[in-house]
XYZ file of C-alpha atoms in Angstrom:
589
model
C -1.976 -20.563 -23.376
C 0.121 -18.598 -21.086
C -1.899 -16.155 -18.447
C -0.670 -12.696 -19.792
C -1.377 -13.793 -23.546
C -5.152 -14.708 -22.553
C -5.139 -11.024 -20.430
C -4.085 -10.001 -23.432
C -6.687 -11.445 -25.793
C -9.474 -10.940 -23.843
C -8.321 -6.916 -24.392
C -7.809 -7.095 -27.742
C -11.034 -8.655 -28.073
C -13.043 -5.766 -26.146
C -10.982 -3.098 -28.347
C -12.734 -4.332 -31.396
C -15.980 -4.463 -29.812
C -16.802 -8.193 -30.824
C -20.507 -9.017 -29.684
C -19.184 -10.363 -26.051
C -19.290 -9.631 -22.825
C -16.154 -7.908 -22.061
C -16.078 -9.082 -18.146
C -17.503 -12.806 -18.437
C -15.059 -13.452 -21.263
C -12.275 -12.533 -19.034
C -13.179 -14.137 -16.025
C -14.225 -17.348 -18.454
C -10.784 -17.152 -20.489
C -8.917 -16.306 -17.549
C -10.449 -19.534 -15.954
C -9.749 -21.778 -18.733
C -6.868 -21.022 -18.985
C -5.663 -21.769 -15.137
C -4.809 -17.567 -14.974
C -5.355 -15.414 -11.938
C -6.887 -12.375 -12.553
C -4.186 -10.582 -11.004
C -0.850 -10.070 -12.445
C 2.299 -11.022 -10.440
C 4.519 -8.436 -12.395
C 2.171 -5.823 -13.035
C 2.854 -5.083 -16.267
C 3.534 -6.540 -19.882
C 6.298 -3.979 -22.362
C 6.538 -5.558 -25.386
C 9.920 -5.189 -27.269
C 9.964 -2.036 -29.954
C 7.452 0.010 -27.665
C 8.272 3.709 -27.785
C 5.543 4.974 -25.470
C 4.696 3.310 -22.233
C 2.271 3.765 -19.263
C 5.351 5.099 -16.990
C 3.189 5.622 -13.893
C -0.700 6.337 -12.212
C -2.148 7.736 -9.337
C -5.419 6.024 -8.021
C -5.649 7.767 -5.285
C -4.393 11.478 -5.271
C -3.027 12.502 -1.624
C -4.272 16.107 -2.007
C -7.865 15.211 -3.068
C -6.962 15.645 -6.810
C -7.756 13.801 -9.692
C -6.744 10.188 -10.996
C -3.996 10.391 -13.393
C -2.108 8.502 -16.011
C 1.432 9.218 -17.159
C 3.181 8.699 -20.886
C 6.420 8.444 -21.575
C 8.124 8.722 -25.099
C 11.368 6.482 -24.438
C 12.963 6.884 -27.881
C 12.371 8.677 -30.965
C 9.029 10.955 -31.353
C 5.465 9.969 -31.346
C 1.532 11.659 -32.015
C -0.391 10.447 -29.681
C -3.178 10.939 -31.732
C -2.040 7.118 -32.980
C -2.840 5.820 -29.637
C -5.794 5.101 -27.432
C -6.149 3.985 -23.901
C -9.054 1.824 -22.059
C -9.529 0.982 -18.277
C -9.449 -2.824 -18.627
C -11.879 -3.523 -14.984
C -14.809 -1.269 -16.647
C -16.751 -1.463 -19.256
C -15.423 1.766 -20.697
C -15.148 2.605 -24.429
C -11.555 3.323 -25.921
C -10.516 6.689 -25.152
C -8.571 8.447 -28.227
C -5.680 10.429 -27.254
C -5.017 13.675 -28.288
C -3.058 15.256 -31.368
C 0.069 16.070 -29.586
C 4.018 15.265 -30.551
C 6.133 13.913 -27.932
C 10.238 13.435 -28.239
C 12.196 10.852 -26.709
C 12.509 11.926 -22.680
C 9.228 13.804 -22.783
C 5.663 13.153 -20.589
C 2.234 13.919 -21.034
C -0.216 13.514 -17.755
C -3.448 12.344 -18.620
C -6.241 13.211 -15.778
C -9.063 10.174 -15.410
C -11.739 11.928 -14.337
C -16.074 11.060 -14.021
C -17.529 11.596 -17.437
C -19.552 14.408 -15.360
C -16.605 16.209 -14.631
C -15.082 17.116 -18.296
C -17.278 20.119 -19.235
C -14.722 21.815 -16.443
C -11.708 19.825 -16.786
C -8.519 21.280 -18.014
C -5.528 19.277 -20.361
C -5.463 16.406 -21.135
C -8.017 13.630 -19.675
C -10.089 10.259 -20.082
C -13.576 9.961 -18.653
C -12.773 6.926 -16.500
C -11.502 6.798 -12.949
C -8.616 4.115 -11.539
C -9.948 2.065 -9.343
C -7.205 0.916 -6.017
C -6.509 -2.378 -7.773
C -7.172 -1.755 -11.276
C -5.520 -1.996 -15.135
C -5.036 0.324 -17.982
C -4.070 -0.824 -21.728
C -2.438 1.330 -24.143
C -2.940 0.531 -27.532
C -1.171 1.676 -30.846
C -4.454 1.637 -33.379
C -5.761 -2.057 -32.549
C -2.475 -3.498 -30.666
C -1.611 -4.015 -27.589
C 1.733 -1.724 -26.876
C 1.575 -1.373 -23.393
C -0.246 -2.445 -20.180
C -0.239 -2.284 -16.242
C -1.894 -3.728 -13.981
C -2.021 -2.735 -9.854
C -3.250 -4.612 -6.863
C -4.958 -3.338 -4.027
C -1.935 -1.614 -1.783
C 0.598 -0.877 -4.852
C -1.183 2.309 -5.802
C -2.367 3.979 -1.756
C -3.496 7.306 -1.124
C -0.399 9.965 -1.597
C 1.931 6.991 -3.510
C 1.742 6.256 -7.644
C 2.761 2.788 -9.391
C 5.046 2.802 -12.569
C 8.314 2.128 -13.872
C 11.722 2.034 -11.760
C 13.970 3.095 -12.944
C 12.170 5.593 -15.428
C 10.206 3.993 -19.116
C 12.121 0.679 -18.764
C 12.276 -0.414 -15.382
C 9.949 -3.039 -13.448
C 6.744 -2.265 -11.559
C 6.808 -0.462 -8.000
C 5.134 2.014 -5.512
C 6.481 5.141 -6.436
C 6.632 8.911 -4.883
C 4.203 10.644 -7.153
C 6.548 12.351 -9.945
C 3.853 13.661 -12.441
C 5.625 14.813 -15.471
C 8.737 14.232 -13.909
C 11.568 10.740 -13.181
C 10.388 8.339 -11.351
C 11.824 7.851 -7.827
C 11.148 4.492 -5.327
C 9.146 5.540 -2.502
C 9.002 4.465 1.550
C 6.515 2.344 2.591
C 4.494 4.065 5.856
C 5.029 6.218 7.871
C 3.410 3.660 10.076
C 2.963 0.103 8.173
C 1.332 -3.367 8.714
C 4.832 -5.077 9.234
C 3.745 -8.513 10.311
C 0.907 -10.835 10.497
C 0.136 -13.935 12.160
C -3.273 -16.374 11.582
C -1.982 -20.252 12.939
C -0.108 -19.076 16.133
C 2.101 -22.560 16.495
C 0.572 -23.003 19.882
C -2.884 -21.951 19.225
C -2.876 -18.546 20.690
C -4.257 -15.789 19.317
C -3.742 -14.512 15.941
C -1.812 -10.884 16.309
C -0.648 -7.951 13.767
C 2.346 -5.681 14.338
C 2.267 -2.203 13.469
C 5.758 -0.731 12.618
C 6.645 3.580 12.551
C 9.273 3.531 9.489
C 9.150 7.070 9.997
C 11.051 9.735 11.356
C 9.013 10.956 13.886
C 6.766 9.805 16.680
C 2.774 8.606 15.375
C -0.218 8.530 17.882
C -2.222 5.847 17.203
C -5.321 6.735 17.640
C -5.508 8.819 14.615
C -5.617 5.545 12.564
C -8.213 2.628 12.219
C -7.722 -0.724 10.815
C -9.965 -2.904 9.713
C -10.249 -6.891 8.437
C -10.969 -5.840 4.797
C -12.009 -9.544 3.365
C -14.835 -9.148 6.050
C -17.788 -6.771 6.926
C -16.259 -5.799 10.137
C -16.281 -2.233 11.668
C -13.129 -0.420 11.609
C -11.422 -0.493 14.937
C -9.986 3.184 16.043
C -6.070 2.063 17.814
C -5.463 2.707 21.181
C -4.053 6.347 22.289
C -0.633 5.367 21.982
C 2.478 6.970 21.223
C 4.345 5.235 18.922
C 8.276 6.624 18.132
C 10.100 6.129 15.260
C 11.429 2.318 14.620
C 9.272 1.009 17.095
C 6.923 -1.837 17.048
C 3.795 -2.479 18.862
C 2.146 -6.001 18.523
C -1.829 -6.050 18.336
C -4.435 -8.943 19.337
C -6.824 -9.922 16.966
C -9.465 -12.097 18.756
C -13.408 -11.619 19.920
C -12.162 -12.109 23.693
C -10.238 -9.160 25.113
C -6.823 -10.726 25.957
C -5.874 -7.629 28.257
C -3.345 -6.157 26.216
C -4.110 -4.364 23.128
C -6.845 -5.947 20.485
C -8.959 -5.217 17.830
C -12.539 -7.463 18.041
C -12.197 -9.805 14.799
C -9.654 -12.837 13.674
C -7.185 -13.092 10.741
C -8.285 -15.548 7.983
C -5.998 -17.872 6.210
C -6.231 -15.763 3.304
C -7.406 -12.748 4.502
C -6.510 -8.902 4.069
C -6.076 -5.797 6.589
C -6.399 -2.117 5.901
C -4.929 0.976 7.774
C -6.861 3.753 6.944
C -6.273 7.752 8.184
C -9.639 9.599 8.423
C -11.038 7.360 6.219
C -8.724 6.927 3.816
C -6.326 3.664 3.541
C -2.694 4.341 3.554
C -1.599 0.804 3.959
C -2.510 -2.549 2.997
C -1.765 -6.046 3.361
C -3.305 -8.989 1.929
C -1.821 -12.808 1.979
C -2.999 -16.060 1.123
C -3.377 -19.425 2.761
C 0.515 -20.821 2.066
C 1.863 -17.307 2.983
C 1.334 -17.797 6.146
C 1.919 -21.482 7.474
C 1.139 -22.580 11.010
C 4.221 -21.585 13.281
C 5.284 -18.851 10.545
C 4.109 -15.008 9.953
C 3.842 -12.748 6.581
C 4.837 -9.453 6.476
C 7.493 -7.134 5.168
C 11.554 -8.264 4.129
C 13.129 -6.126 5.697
C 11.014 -3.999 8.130
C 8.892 -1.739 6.311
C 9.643 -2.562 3.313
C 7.588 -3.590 0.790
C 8.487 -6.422 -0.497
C 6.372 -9.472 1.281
C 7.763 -12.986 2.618
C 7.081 -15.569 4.852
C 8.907 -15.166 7.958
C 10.145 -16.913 11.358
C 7.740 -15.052 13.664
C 9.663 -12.081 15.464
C 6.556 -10.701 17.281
C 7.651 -6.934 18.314
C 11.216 -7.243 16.895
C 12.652 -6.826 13.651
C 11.567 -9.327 10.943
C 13.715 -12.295 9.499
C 13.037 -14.372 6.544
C 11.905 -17.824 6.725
C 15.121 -20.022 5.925
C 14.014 -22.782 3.885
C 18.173 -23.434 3.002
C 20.666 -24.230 5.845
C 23.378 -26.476 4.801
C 23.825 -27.101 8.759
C 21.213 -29.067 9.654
C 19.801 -32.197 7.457
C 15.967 -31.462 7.545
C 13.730 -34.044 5.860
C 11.287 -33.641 3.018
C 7.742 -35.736 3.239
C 6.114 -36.359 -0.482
C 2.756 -38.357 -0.433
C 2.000 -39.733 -3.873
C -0.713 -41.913 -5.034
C 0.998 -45.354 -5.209
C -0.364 -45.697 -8.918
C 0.922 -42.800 -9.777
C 4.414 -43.341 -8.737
C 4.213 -46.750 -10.116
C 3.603 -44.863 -12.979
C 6.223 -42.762 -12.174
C 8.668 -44.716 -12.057
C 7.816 -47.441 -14.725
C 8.152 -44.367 -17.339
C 10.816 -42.138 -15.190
C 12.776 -40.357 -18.719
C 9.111 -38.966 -19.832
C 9.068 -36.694 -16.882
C 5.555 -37.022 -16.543
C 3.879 -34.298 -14.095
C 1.882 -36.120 -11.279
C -0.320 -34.010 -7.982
C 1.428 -34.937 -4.632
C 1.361 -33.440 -1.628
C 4.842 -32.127 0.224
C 6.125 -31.524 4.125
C 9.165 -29.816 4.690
C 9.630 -27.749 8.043
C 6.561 -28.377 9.774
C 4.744 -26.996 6.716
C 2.166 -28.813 4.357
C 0.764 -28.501 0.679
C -1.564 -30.495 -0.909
C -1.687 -30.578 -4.526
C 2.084 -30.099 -5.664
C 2.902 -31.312 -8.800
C 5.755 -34.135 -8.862
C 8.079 -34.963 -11.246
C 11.670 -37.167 -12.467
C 14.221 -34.195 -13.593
C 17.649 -34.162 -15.538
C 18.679 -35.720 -18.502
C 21.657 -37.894 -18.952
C 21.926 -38.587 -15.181
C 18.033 -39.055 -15.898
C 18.442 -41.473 -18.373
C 21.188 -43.465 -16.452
C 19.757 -44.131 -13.472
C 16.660 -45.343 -15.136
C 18.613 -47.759 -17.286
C 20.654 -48.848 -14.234
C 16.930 -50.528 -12.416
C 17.131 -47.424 -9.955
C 14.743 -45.803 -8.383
C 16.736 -42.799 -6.642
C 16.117 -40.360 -8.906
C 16.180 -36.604 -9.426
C 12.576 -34.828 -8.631
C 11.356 -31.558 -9.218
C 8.240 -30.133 -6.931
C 6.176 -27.392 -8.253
C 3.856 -25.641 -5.307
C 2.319 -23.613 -8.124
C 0.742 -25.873 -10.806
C -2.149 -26.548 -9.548
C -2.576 -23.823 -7.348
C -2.068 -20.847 -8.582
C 0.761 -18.467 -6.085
C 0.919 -21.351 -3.716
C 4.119 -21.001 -2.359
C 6.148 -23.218 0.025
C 8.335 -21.097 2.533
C 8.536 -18.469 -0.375
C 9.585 -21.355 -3.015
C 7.332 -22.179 -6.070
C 9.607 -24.648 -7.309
C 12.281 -26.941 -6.118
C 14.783 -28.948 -7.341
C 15.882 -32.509 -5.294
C 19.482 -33.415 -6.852
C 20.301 -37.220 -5.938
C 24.348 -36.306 -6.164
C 24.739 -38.955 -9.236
C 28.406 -39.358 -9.423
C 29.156 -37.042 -6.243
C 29.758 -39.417 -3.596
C 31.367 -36.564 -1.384
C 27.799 -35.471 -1.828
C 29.646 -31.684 -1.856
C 30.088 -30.308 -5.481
C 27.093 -28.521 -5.870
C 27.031 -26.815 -2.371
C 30.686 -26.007 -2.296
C 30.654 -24.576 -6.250
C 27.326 -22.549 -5.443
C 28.844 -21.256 -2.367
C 32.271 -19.976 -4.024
C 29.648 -18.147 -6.793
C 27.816 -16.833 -4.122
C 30.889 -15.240 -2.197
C 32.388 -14.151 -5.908
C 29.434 -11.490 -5.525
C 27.329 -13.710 -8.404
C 23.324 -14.532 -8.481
C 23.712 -18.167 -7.494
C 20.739 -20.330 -6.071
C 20.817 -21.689 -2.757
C 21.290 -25.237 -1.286
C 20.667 -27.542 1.454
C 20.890 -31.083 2.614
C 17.441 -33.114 3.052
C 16.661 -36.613 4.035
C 13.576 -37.326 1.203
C 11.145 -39.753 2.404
C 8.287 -40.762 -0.458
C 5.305 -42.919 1.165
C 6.588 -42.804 4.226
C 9.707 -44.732 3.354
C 13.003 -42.898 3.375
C 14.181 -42.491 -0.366
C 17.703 -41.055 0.705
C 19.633 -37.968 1.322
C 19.627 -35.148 -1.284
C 20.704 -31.505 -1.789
C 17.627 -29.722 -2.509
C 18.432 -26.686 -5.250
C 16.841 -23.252 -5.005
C 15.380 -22.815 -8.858
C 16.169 -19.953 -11.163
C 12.928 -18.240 -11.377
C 10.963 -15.438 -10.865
C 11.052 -15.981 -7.004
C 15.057 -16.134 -7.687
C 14.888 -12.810 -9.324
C 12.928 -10.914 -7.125
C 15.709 -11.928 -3.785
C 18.430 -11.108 -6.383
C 17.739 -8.319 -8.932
C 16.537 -4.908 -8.284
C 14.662 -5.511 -11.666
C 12.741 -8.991 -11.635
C 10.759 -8.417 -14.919
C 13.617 -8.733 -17.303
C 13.829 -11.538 -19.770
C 15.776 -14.915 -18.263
C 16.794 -17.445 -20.893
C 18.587 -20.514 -20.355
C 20.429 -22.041 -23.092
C 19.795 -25.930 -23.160
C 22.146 -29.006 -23.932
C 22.294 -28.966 -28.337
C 24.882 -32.091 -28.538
C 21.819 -34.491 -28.670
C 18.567 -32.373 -30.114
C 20.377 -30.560 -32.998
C 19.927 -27.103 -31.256
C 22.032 -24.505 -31.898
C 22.974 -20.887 -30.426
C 23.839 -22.304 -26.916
C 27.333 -21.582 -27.334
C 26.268 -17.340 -27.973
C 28.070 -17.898 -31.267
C 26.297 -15.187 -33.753
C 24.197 -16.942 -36.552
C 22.276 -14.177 -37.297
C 19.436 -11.614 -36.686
C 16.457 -14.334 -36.236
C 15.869 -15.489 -32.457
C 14.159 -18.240 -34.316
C 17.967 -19.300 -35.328
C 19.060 -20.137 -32.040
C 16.786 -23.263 -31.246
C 19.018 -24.075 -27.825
C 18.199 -20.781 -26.162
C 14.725 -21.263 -24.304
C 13.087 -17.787 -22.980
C 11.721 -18.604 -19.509
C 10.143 -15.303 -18.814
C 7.950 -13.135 -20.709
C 7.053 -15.777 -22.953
C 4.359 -13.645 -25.031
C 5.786 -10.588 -24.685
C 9.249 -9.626 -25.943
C 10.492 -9.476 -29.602
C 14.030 -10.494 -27.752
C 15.724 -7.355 -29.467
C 17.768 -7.602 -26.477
C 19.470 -10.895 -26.744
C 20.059 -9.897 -30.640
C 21.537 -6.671 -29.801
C 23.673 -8.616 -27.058
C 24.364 -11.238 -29.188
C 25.524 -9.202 -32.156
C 27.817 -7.080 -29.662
C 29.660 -9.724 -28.142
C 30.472 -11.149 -31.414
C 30.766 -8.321 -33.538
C 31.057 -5.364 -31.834
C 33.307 -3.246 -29.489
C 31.413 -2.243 -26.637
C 30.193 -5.008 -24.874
C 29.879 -3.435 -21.969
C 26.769 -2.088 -22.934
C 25.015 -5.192 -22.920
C 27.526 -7.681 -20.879
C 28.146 -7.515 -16.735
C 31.377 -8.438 -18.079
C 32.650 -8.211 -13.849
C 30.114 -10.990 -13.421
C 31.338 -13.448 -16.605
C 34.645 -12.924 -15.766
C 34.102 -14.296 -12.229
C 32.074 -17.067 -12.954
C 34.725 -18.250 -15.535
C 37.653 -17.662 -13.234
C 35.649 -20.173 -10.566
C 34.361 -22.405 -12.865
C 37.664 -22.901 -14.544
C 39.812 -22.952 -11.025
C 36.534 -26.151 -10.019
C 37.030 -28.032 -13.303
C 33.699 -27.099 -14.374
C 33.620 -28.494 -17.806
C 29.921 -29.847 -17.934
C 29.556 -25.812 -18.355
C 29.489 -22.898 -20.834
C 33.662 -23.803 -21.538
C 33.021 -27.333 -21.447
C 32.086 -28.802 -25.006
C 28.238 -29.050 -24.569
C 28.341 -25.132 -23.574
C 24.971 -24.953 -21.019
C 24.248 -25.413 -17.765
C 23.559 -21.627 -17.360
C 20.836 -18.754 -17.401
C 21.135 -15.455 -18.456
C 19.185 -12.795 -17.180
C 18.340 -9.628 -18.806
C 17.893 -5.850 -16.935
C 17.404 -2.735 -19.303
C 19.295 -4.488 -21.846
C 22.475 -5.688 -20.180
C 23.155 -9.449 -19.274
C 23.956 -11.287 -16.131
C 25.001 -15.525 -15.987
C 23.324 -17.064 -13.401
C 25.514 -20.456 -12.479
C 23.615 -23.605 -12.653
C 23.769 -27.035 -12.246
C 27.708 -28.038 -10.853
C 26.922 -31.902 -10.074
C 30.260 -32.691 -12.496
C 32.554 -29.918 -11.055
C 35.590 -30.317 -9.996
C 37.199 -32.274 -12.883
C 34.451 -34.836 -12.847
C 33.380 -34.316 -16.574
C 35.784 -35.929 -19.143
């Protein structure tokens, strides 16, 4: 059961007021079912929906109230038909009012204290937002919208919503009641870097960052460690101009420079407030940041959150976990059994907990696992045990990352003694302007005892779409291998209007949500229509054909088994992503 079908259970389950505890069923479902109780996208727009939760404001900058924005994307609707219910309370549905809205047009909803209505005006709900909170829309008892916000999406003086406008994925936003949405700065002054396991054992530190235009005294600002019940420090009286940086202590001994009087945790959370209020936030957890490594923002100020090569007082660069100029080496630690097991049953591709070293950084409790499927099945048959592997940081720990990675791919080169195709053909995508994952060269040692040298793959997934789209939340599919299962549909031939007809094309993202009208529409337009551009980055196919024709590439979409690629969905128009070029360059007969 996948985490945002349970979320969206538990809801259901609370709107029709079944004798249960609304907040021990989710925390109990949520548990079972291996969930977080936070949402990495934020938000869950199933296909068909005409009227979404287009953005909130949890915190108003002028001292106003909460509020919740609609937004009628197509057609007309009464919002009488709908209700709303703040998911983190035990609230009772709210029924919304009998008003018509037309495709393009808002309505603003205030949340407000049920003490408050007797004087509110409009439109309102008697429930507040909280700063990390969720709100489900329903259309009579189903789920047609929902979004969820963490603590430091929604701050004082920002919203959270849609980008670009009723369609678009989850962001911080400039507050646009009633109005488009538009992406909003992080700051002015912003919690740019972090770091908890100094790779020398020195103190842990913070670096505050002005991504404003004009100069910020510190000591108008306090920040405190908000996991802990530690006072809030007041900064130094310190002029801080725009683009700057200044790099503060965080340890119970002054270190005569600048400090506040507490540590940073492994996982562990810090709050910037301004007279009282907090205006920016940042929170990590233990793999985030890795002895030797920081956590902060991609680029300065921004506020999008990586791991990164520490850069204390400068500007902040991204961990590199792929550098085809150096051979770095991989450490997995299996239980012998289990890779016995492994091994003795290598095509099954049997999941087994491992832990993993690569660049002076450790995780315990990977999952480990035999991947591919004709090279799969030929090495096993040929007594080997140099096989393809897969590592998943996330299985068993839920947003464990490794240097930003959830997943990676080790490719053992089968029939590539040059050891070359797959870098050199993911490099020419990659320079043809196309999403293509990333590669490098690593020396994999299992037990101790050096297995061989591999390229290790970045994976197409959600981490892939956040570095590459400006939209991550889109549906990704990637159509699998049909010559041996039977499947059909890999080859985007039409069959008809049924996704359920095209058995080859696997959905990898929002599994429980979409009705995948899109891929319909797009599949119906490419085949029978005249305006594919509407649904086709037809720059993007034609470059990845040109390459992969000019490499040989026939183990590919032109080749006779048509797969080996992923397309990716944004607001209705698709993208390839390239994948898999171990038989390029005239290699497959």
């Amino acid at each position: 059961m996948g985490c945002e079908y349970t979320k969206k259970l538990v809801n259901k389950i609370r709107y029709l007021g079944l004798p249960v505890s609304g907040v021990s069923l989710l925390f109990s479902l949520l548990f079972l079912a291996g969930c977080s109780t936070s949402s990495d996208d934020g938000s869950t727009l199933p296909d068909g929906n005409t009227l979404v939760i287009n953005e909130i404001v949890a915190k108003d900058g002028d001292g106003g109230s909460d509020w919740i924005e609609l937004y009628v994307t197509e057609g007309s609707v009464n919002l009488s038909d709908y209700s709303l219910i703040d998911d983190n309370e035990d609230d009772e549905v709210q029924s919304l009012p009998d008003l018509t809205l037309s495709a393009g047009e808002y309505v603003v909803i205030s949340a407000i204290d049920e003490e408050d209505a007797s004087t509110q005006e409009g439109y309102y709900v008697t429930f507040k937002l909280g700063s990390s909170d969720s709100v489900s829309l329903y259309d009579g008892s189903i789920l047609a919208d929902y979004i969820e916000w963490d603590k430091g999406e929604a701050l004082a003086g920002f919203s959270y919503g849609r980008y670009i406008n009723g369609s678009g994925s989850m962001q911080t936003l400039n507050p646009t009641r009633g109005a488009t949405n538009t992406q909003a700065q992080r700051g002015p002054l912003v919690i740019n870097e972090i770091v908890n396991k100094d790779a020398a054992d020195g103190d842990d530190w913070f670096e505050l960052y002005n991504a404003g235009d004009t100069a910020i005294n510190l000591s108008d600002y306090t920040i405190e460690d908000d996991s802990d019940d530690v006072e809030a420090t007041t900064l130094a009286n310190v002029n801080l101009d725009s683009g700057e940086y200044i790099v503060i202590y965080a340890t119970e001994i002054d270190p005569g420079d600048y400090f506040v009087p507490f540590k940073l945790g492994s996982s562990d959370s810090l709050a910037l407030k301004l007279d009282g209020v907090t205006v920016d936030y940042l929170e990590w957890e233990d793999s985030d940041a890795p002895k030797g490594y920081s956590y902060g923002a991609y680029t300065d100020g921004d506020w999008n959150l990586r791991t990164l090569e520490v850069t204390k007082g400068s500007s902040n660069t991204e961990a590199e976990a792929f550098n085809v100029d150096i051979v770095n080496s991989i450490y997995v630690t299996i239980d012998e059994l289990n890779w016995d097991a492994l091994v003795d049953d290598s095509t099954a591709k049997i999941e087994y907990p491992a832990d993993v070293t690569y660049m002076g950084v450790t995780l315990e409790d990977v999952s480990f696992r035999t991947k591919g499927n004709s090279t799969l099945s030929q090495v096993a048959s040929s007594g080997s045990e140099r096989f393809s592997f897969k590592i998943d940081t996330n299985e068993y720990v839920s947003g464990q990352k490794l240097l930003n990675l959830k997943k990676i791919n080790l490719n053992n080169n089968y029939n590539d003694p040059t050891y070359m195709r797959e870098t050199i053909s993911y490099d020419v995508m990659r320079d043809l302007g196309l999403p293509a994952p990333r590669t490098a060269f690593v020396n994999l040692y299992i037990n101790g005892d050096l297995h061989g040298l591999y390229t290790m793959v970045e994976q197409v997934d959600g981490e892939f779409l956040e570095e590459n789209f400006t939209d991550p939340d889109g549906d990704l599919y990637k159509p699998d291998d049909a010559s041996s299962e039977g499947l059909v549909g890999n080859d985007l031939i039409w069959i008809d209007a049924a996704y359920d007809s095209y058995s080859a094309i696997e959905l990898k993202t929002n599994e429980y949500v979409t009705e995948n009208a899109a891929l319909m529409t797009f599949l119906n337009e490419i085949n029978n229509g005249d305006d594919f551009d509407n649904v086709l980055n037809a720059d993007s196919m034609l470059r990845y054909l040109a390459a992969s024709t000019v490499m040989g590439n026939l183990d590919s979409y032109q080749g006779t088994l048509a797969h080996n690629y992923y397309l990716y969905e944004q607001s209705g128009v698709f993208t390839i992503i390239p994948w898999d070029f171990n038989e390029s360059f005239g290699t497959f007969s």
